[in-house]
Short mmCIF file of C-alpha atoms and ligand atoms in Angstrom, two decimals:
data_model
loop_
_atom_site.label_atom_id
_atom_site.label_comp_id
_atom_site.label_asym_id
_atom_site.label_seq_id
_atom_site.Cartn_x
_atom_site.Cartn_y
_atom_site.Cartn_z
CA MET A 1 17.49 18.83 -0.52
CA THR A 2 20.08 16.23 0.64
CA VAL A 3 20.56 13.04 -1.43
CA THR A 4 22.34 10.06 0.13
CA GLU A 5 23.22 6.90 -1.66
CA HIS A 6 25.11 3.65 -0.64
CA PRO A 7 27.02 3.96 1.62
CA PHE A 8 24.57 6.25 3.29
CA ASP A 9 25.95 9.40 4.70
CA SER A 10 25.74 8.87 8.56
CA ASP A 11 25.00 12.66 9.31
CA ALA A 12 22.00 12.57 6.90
CA MET A 13 20.73 9.32 8.36
CA ASP A 14 21.21 10.65 11.94
CA GLY A 15 19.34 13.79 10.84
CA VAL A 16 16.44 11.72 9.63
CA ARG A 17 16.23 9.63 12.75
CA ALA A 18 16.12 12.66 14.85
CA LEU A 19 13.55 14.29 12.74
CA LEU A 20 11.38 11.03 13.01
CA ARG A 21 12.04 10.66 16.70
CA ASP A 22 10.95 14.17 17.59
CA ALA A 23 7.88 14.28 15.21
CA SER A 24 4.59 14.09 17.02
CA SER A 25 2.82 12.77 13.73
CA VAL A 26 4.26 10.80 10.88
CA VAL A 27 2.61 9.58 7.67
CA ILE A 28 4.22 6.78 5.92
CA LEU A 29 3.04 6.81 2.25
CA SER A 30 3.95 3.60 0.43
CA GLY A 31 3.87 2.23 -3.10
CA ALA A 32 4.63 -0.87 -5.06
CA GLY A 33 8.48 -0.50 -4.21
CA VAL A 34 7.86 -1.34 -0.54
CA SER A 35 6.60 -4.82 -1.56
CA ALA A 36 9.38 -5.28 -4.27
CA GLU A 37 11.60 -7.22 -1.84
CA SER A 38 8.71 -9.52 -0.99
CA GLY A 39 8.59 -10.60 -4.58
CA VAL A 40 5.11 -9.26 -5.40
CA PRO A 41 4.83 -9.17 -9.06
CA THR A 42 4.11 -5.75 -10.50
CA PHE A 43 1.64 -5.28 -13.29
CA ARG A 44 4.24 -4.92 -15.93
CA GLY A 45 7.38 -6.65 -14.75
CA PRO A 46 8.25 -10.22 -15.29
CA GLY A 47 5.30 -12.43 -14.24
CA GLY A 48 3.17 -9.37 -14.38
CA LEU A 49 1.38 -10.15 -17.57
CA TRP A 50 -1.28 -12.69 -17.45
CA ARG A 51 -2.26 -14.71 -20.53
CA SER A 52 -1.49 -11.72 -22.67
CA HIS A 53 -4.25 -9.57 -21.16
CA ARG A 54 -3.06 -6.14 -20.20
CA PRO A 55 -4.19 -4.90 -16.75
CA GLU A 56 -5.93 -1.84 -18.50
CA GLU A 57 -8.20 -4.53 -20.13
CA LEU A 58 -9.13 -6.32 -16.95
CA ALA A 59 -8.96 -3.90 -14.08
CA THR A 60 -11.98 -1.83 -15.18
CA PRO A 61 -15.73 -1.72 -14.48
CA GLY A 62 -16.44 -2.24 -18.02
CA ALA A 63 -14.40 -5.46 -18.19
CA PHE A 64 -16.09 -6.87 -15.12
CA ARG A 65 -19.53 -6.00 -16.59
CA GLY A 66 -18.50 -7.73 -19.73
CA ASP A 67 -16.90 -10.88 -18.41
CA PRO A 68 -16.85 -11.08 -14.55
CA ARG A 69 -15.69 -14.61 -14.71
CA LEU A 70 -12.56 -13.72 -16.50
CA VAL A 71 -11.73 -10.61 -14.22
CA TRP A 72 -12.33 -12.85 -11.06
CA GLU A 73 -10.00 -15.45 -12.54
CA TRP A 74 -7.34 -12.80 -12.87
CA TYR A 75 -7.94 -11.57 -9.30
CA ALA A 76 -7.88 -15.25 -7.93
CA TRP A 77 -4.59 -15.68 -9.61
CA ARG A 78 -3.12 -12.43 -8.16
CA ARG A 79 -4.42 -13.37 -4.69
CA GLU A 80 -2.67 -16.63 -4.94
CA ARG A 81 0.51 -15.01 -6.06
CA VAL A 82 0.48 -12.51 -3.28
CA SER A 83 -0.45 -15.15 -0.61
CA GLU A 84 2.84 -16.80 -1.39
CA CYS A 85 4.71 -13.66 -0.54
CA ALA A 86 5.59 -12.52 3.03
CA PRO A 87 6.11 -9.03 4.48
CA ASN A 88 9.77 -7.95 4.24
CA PRO A 89 11.91 -6.24 6.89
CA GLY A 90 10.59 -2.88 5.55
CA HIS A 91 6.99 -3.69 6.23
CA ARG A 92 8.02 -5.25 9.64
CA ALA A 93 10.06 -2.20 10.70
CA VAL A 94 7.18 0.01 10.01
CA ALA A 95 4.70 -2.29 12.00
CA ALA A 96 7.06 -2.48 14.96
CA TRP A 97 7.54 1.23 15.00
CA GLN A 98 3.83 1.85 15.02
CA LEU A 99 3.44 -0.43 18.11
CA ALA A 100 6.43 1.30 19.89
CA ARG A 101 5.02 4.79 19.70
CA SER A 102 1.98 6.79 18.78
CA GLY A 103 1.19 9.03 15.92
CA VAL A 104 2.52 6.95 13.07
CA TYR A 105 -0.09 6.35 10.14
CA VAL A 106 0.48 4.21 7.12
CA VAL A 107 -1.17 5.41 3.92
CA THR A 108 -0.65 2.88 0.98
CA GLN A 109 -1.33 2.54 -2.70
CA ASN A 110 -0.71 -1.14 -2.51
CA VAL A 111 -3.50 -3.68 -2.67
CA ASP A 112 -1.36 -6.51 -1.45
CA GLY A 113 -2.26 -6.41 2.25
CA LEU A 114 1.40 -6.81 3.32
CA HIS A 115 1.32 -3.82 5.78
CA GLU A 116 -1.70 -5.32 7.53
CA ARG A 117 0.05 -8.82 7.54
CA ALA A 118 3.14 -7.26 9.06
CA MET A 119 1.12 -5.47 11.73
CA LEU A 120 -0.96 -8.63 12.68
CA GLU A 121 2.28 -10.65 13.04
CA ALA A 122 3.89 -7.90 15.19
CA LEU A 123 0.84 -7.90 17.38
CA GLY A 124 0.89 -11.72 17.54
CA GLU A 125 4.45 -11.53 18.81
CA THR A 126 3.91 -8.78 21.34
CA ASP A 127 0.54 -9.32 22.93
CA GLY A 128 -0.95 -12.59 21.66
CA GLY A 129 -2.89 -11.27 18.85
CA GLY A 130 -5.14 -8.78 20.35
CA ALA A 131 -7.38 -6.43 18.22
CA PRO A 132 -5.16 -3.66 16.91
CA ARG A 133 -5.70 -0.02 17.50
CA PRO A 134 -7.49 1.38 14.18
CA GLU A 135 -4.60 3.83 14.08
CA VAL A 136 -2.08 1.18 13.26
CA LEU A 137 -4.06 -0.27 10.46
CA PRO A 138 -3.02 0.99 6.89
CA LEU A 139 -5.31 3.37 5.10
CA GLU A 140 -5.47 1.51 1.61
CA LEU A 141 -6.15 4.11 -1.02
CA HIS A 142 -6.62 1.72 -3.79
CA GLY A 143 -8.55 -0.92 -1.85
CA SER A 144 -7.24 -4.60 -1.15
CA LEU A 145 -7.02 -7.88 -3.12
CA PHE A 146 -8.18 -9.44 0.16
CA ARG A 147 -11.59 -7.55 0.45
CA VAL A 148 -14.85 -7.87 -1.66
CA ARG A 149 -17.73 -5.54 -2.11
CA CYS A 150 -21.25 -6.00 -3.55
CA THR A 151 -21.87 -4.68 -7.08
CA GLN A 152 -25.43 -3.44 -5.94
CA CYS A 153 -25.44 -2.79 -2.12
CA SER A 154 -23.29 -1.38 0.51
CA TYR A 155 -21.87 -4.80 1.58
CA ARG A 156 -18.08 -5.02 2.02
CA GLN A 157 -16.08 -7.70 3.83
CA PRO A 158 -12.56 -9.12 4.17
CA HIS A 159 -12.20 -12.16 2.00
CA ARG A 160 -9.11 -14.18 1.93
CA GLY A 161 -10.26 -17.72 0.90
CA PRO A 162 -9.98 -19.18 -2.57
CA VAL A 163 -12.45 -17.90 -5.33
CA ASP A 164 -13.74 -20.47 -7.74
CA ALA A 165 -13.82 -18.73 -11.12
CA SER A 166 -14.49 -21.78 -13.20
CA SER A 167 -17.90 -20.48 -14.09
CA LEU A 168 -20.29 -17.66 -13.64
CA SER A 169 -22.42 -19.62 -11.21
CA THR A 170 -19.42 -20.29 -8.64
CA LEU A 171 -18.30 -16.65 -8.35
CA PRO A 172 -18.87 -15.12 -4.79
CA THR A 173 -22.28 -13.45 -4.25
CA CYS A 174 -23.66 -11.04 -1.67
CA PRO A 175 -25.17 -12.62 1.44
CA ARG A 176 -27.53 -9.69 1.66
CA CYS A 177 -28.76 -9.35 -1.77
CA ALA A 178 -27.40 -12.25 -3.83
CA SER A 179 -25.76 -9.83 -6.41
CA LEU A 180 -22.26 -10.71 -7.72
CA LEU A 181 -19.42 -9.58 -5.31
CA ARG A 182 -16.39 -7.82 -6.90
CA PRO A 183 -12.83 -7.20 -5.70
CA ASP A 184 -12.73 -4.12 -3.42
CA VAL A 185 -10.02 -2.42 -5.36
CA VAL A 186 -10.08 0.75 -7.28
CA TRP A 187 -10.15 0.09 -10.98
CA PHE A 188 -8.90 2.25 -13.85
CA GLY A 189 -11.57 5.09 -14.44
CA GLU A 190 -13.00 4.76 -10.95
CA ALA A 191 -12.62 7.34 -8.21
CA LEU A 192 -10.93 6.83 -4.89
CA ASP A 193 -13.23 6.47 -1.89
CA PRO A 194 -13.65 10.05 -0.83
CA ARG A 195 -13.70 9.32 2.89
CA VAL A 196 -10.31 7.38 2.72
CA LEU A 197 -8.84 10.17 0.56
CA SER A 198 -9.86 12.98 2.82
CA ARG A 199 -8.66 11.18 5.80
CA ALA A 200 -5.22 10.62 4.09
CA PHE A 201 -4.99 14.20 3.22
CA GLU A 202 -6.00 15.41 6.68
CA LEU A 203 -3.40 13.02 8.28
CA ALA A 204 -0.71 14.33 5.87
CA ARG A 205 -1.62 18.04 6.52
CA ARG A 206 -1.08 17.53 10.21
CA ALA A 207 2.00 15.37 10.09
CA ASP A 208 5.45 16.70 10.89
CA VAL A 209 6.99 14.11 8.24
CA CYS A 210 5.79 12.32 5.42
CA LEU A 211 8.08 9.35 4.74
CA VAL A 212 7.48 8.47 1.21
CA VAL A 213 8.50 4.93 0.34
CA GLY A 214 8.72 2.95 -2.91
CA THR A 215 6.30 5.03 -4.95
CA SER A 216 7.09 6.51 -8.35
CA ALA A 217 4.89 9.59 -7.20
CA VAL A 218 3.19 9.85 -10.61
CA VAL A 219 -0.25 8.37 -9.80
CA HIS A 220 -2.50 11.07 -8.43
CA PRO A 221 -4.27 11.83 -6.25
CA ALA A 222 -1.97 9.57 -3.98
CA ALA A 223 1.15 11.46 -5.25
CA SER A 224 -0.15 14.77 -3.82
CA VAL A 225 -0.45 13.42 -0.29
CA PRO A 226 3.09 14.35 0.65
CA LEU A 227 2.51 17.91 -0.73
CA ALA A 228 -0.21 18.37 2.02
CA THR A 229 2.47 17.80 4.59
CA LEU A 230 4.62 20.57 3.08
CA GLU A 231 1.78 22.83 2.96
CA GLY A 232 1.13 22.26 6.72
CA GLY A 233 4.73 23.10 7.40
CA GLY A 234 6.21 19.51 7.76
CA ARG A 235 8.87 17.82 5.78
CA ILE A 236 9.22 14.92 3.25
CA VAL A 237 11.85 12.21 3.47
CA GLU A 238 11.93 9.88 0.46
CA VAL A 239 13.13 6.20 0.34
CA ASN A 240 13.54 5.01 -3.20
CA PRO A 241 16.49 3.64 -5.14
CA ASP A 242 15.61 6.04 -8.01
CA PRO A 243 14.82 9.68 -8.26
CA THR A 244 11.19 10.68 -8.63
CA PRO A 245 9.23 13.81 -9.26
CA LEU A 246 8.99 14.32 -5.53
CA SER A 247 12.67 14.08 -4.80
CA GLU A 248 13.38 17.77 -5.24
CA SER A 249 10.64 18.57 -2.57
CA ALA A 250 12.28 16.11 -0.12
CA TRP A 251 14.23 17.27 3.00
CA VAL A 252 16.30 14.13 2.43
CA ALA A 253 16.18 11.49 -0.38
CA ILE A 254 17.67 8.21 0.68
CA ARG A 255 18.42 6.25 -2.49
CA GLY A 256 18.25 2.72 -1.29
CA PRO A 257 15.94 -0.29 -1.04
CA SER A 258 13.14 0.07 1.75
CA GLY A 259 13.82 -3.42 3.03
CA GLU A 260 17.28 -2.08 4.12
CA VAL A 261 16.63 1.65 4.68
CA LEU A 262 13.57 1.35 6.84
CA PRO A 263 14.98 -0.98 9.45
CA ALA A 264 18.03 1.22 9.55
CA LEU A 265 15.87 4.33 10.27
CA LEU A 266 13.22 2.84 12.54
CA SER A 267 14.35 -0.25 14.37
CA SER A 268 14.93 0.18 18.18
CA ASP A 269 18.70 -0.43 17.59
CA ALA A 270 18.63 2.52 15.22
CA ARG A 271 16.60 4.62 17.56
CA GLY A 272 19.14 3.96 20.45
CA GLY A 273 16.88 2.03 22.64
P1 NAD B 301 5.30 2.20 -9.20
O1 NAD B 301 5.34 0.66 -9.78
O2 NAD B 301 4.80 3.26 -10.13
O3 NAD B 301 6.59 2.73 -8.50
C1 NAD B 301 7.33 1.81 -7.68
C2 NAD B 301 8.49 2.68 -7.17
O4 NAD B 301 9.26 1.82 -6.34
C3 NAD B 301 9.59 3.19 -8.26
O5 NAD B 301 9.72 4.51 -8.16
C4 NAD B 301 10.69 2.38 -7.86
O6 NAD B 301 11.99 3.04 -8.11
C5 NAD B 301 10.58 2.02 -6.34
N1 NAD B 301 11.15 0.97 -5.99
C6 NAD B 301 11.64 -0.27 -6.61
N2 NAD B 301 12.06 -1.16 -5.67
C7 NAD B 301 12.18 -0.61 -4.49
C8 NAD B 301 12.72 -0.90 -3.20
N3 NAD B 301 13.24 -2.13 -3.01
N4 NAD B 301 12.59 -0.10 -2.16
C9 NAD B 301 11.95 1.10 -2.43
N5 NAD B 301 11.47 1.53 -3.59
C10 NAD B 301 11.63 0.78 -4.55
O7 NAD B 301 4.35 2.08 -7.94
P2 NAD B 301 3.24 2.98 -7.34
O8 NAD B 301 3.97 4.37 -7.18
O9 NAD B 301 2.75 2.34 -6.12
O10 NAD B 301 2.01 3.04 -8.32
C11 NAD B 301 1.60 2.05 -9.12
C12 NAD B 301 0.13 1.66 -9.09
O11 NAD B 301 -0.04 0.37 -9.33
C13 NAD B 301 -0.44 1.90 -7.71
O12 NAD B 301 -1.58 2.54 -8.06
C14 NAD B 301 -0.71 0.56 -7.01
O13 NAD B 301 -2.08 0.46 -6.53
C15 NAD B 301 -0.61 -0.38 -8.18
N6 NAD B 301 0.23 -1.55 -7.86
C16 NAD B 301 0.16 -2.11 -6.62
C17 NAD B 301 0.99 -3.20 -6.29
C18 NAD B 301 0.96 -3.88 -4.85
O14 NAD B 301 -0.15 -3.88 -4.20
N7 NAD B 301 2.07 -4.44 -4.31
C19 NAD B 301 1.92 -3.67 -7.19
C20 NAD B 301 1.85 -3.19 -8.49
C21 NAD B 301 0.96 -2.10 -8.75
ZN1 ZN B 302 -25.45 -6.85 -1.99
#
């Protein structure tokens, strides 16, 4: 393992750039840290507590059954906070790199939708906003704040508009069966979508490199995704200001903020053309 901190070792950075350039398949696994420089409030950091409720009390199926209005009020608040944030240079460097070459997949634990927003912005700049190839859209392991699904049937849709959580009767309902809609996120005590999870592991196993960005690598099964790349004979590169349990398995650990490191690794200037 090589560890490089500010000022980054140029040999280590060149080595990672060459590794990424020559890889035919790369998985970028991201966590809350990639959105830190966008100002997305974390659950526990300043601004993360909401009216003295802990997330563990609100982000559960039981909480929603008991008081769907309160849970929706919390999600409506989180959606508003995240809508005020914008993708940062890290998200943008990833999106531009995905458009510049093939074989780059984003797997994220984040529910903030910022990878997707960065991609839609990048597409808007390059080809007038055409529909993106499915390959360039992030695989969202824990769902999205900006999608809803039905509590009874299989209905699932993007949903970006405001939610009126002032009473039970104003909460969003399913256009198919009229049951309550819920945020399409994975709550405490719920399993991840098995199709999304197996796709993530399959991509990771086939990848030559897993670039792990801004995740504390303690929440499983997401934290095991990079290990599948190792098992498949590929390498891990980590971008995180702090060490994590994954650091010792990394080929190179770059200890810095992703908004700075990702453009330095992925931008066309950094790639030399
Ligand atoms: P985490 O909070 O456990 O870890 C964040 C990691 O990011 C830490 O290791 C930290 O050192 C690193 N970090 C901080 N600033 C960084 C920066 N500028 N650049 C790069 N790295 C930086 O996050 P996690 O591993 O994603 O797990 C937390 C869980 O909480 C996940 O399940 C996730 O779904 C959820 N969550 C999501 C969001 C979001 O959508 N933005 C926010 C908070 C929590
Ligand atoms: Zn329904």
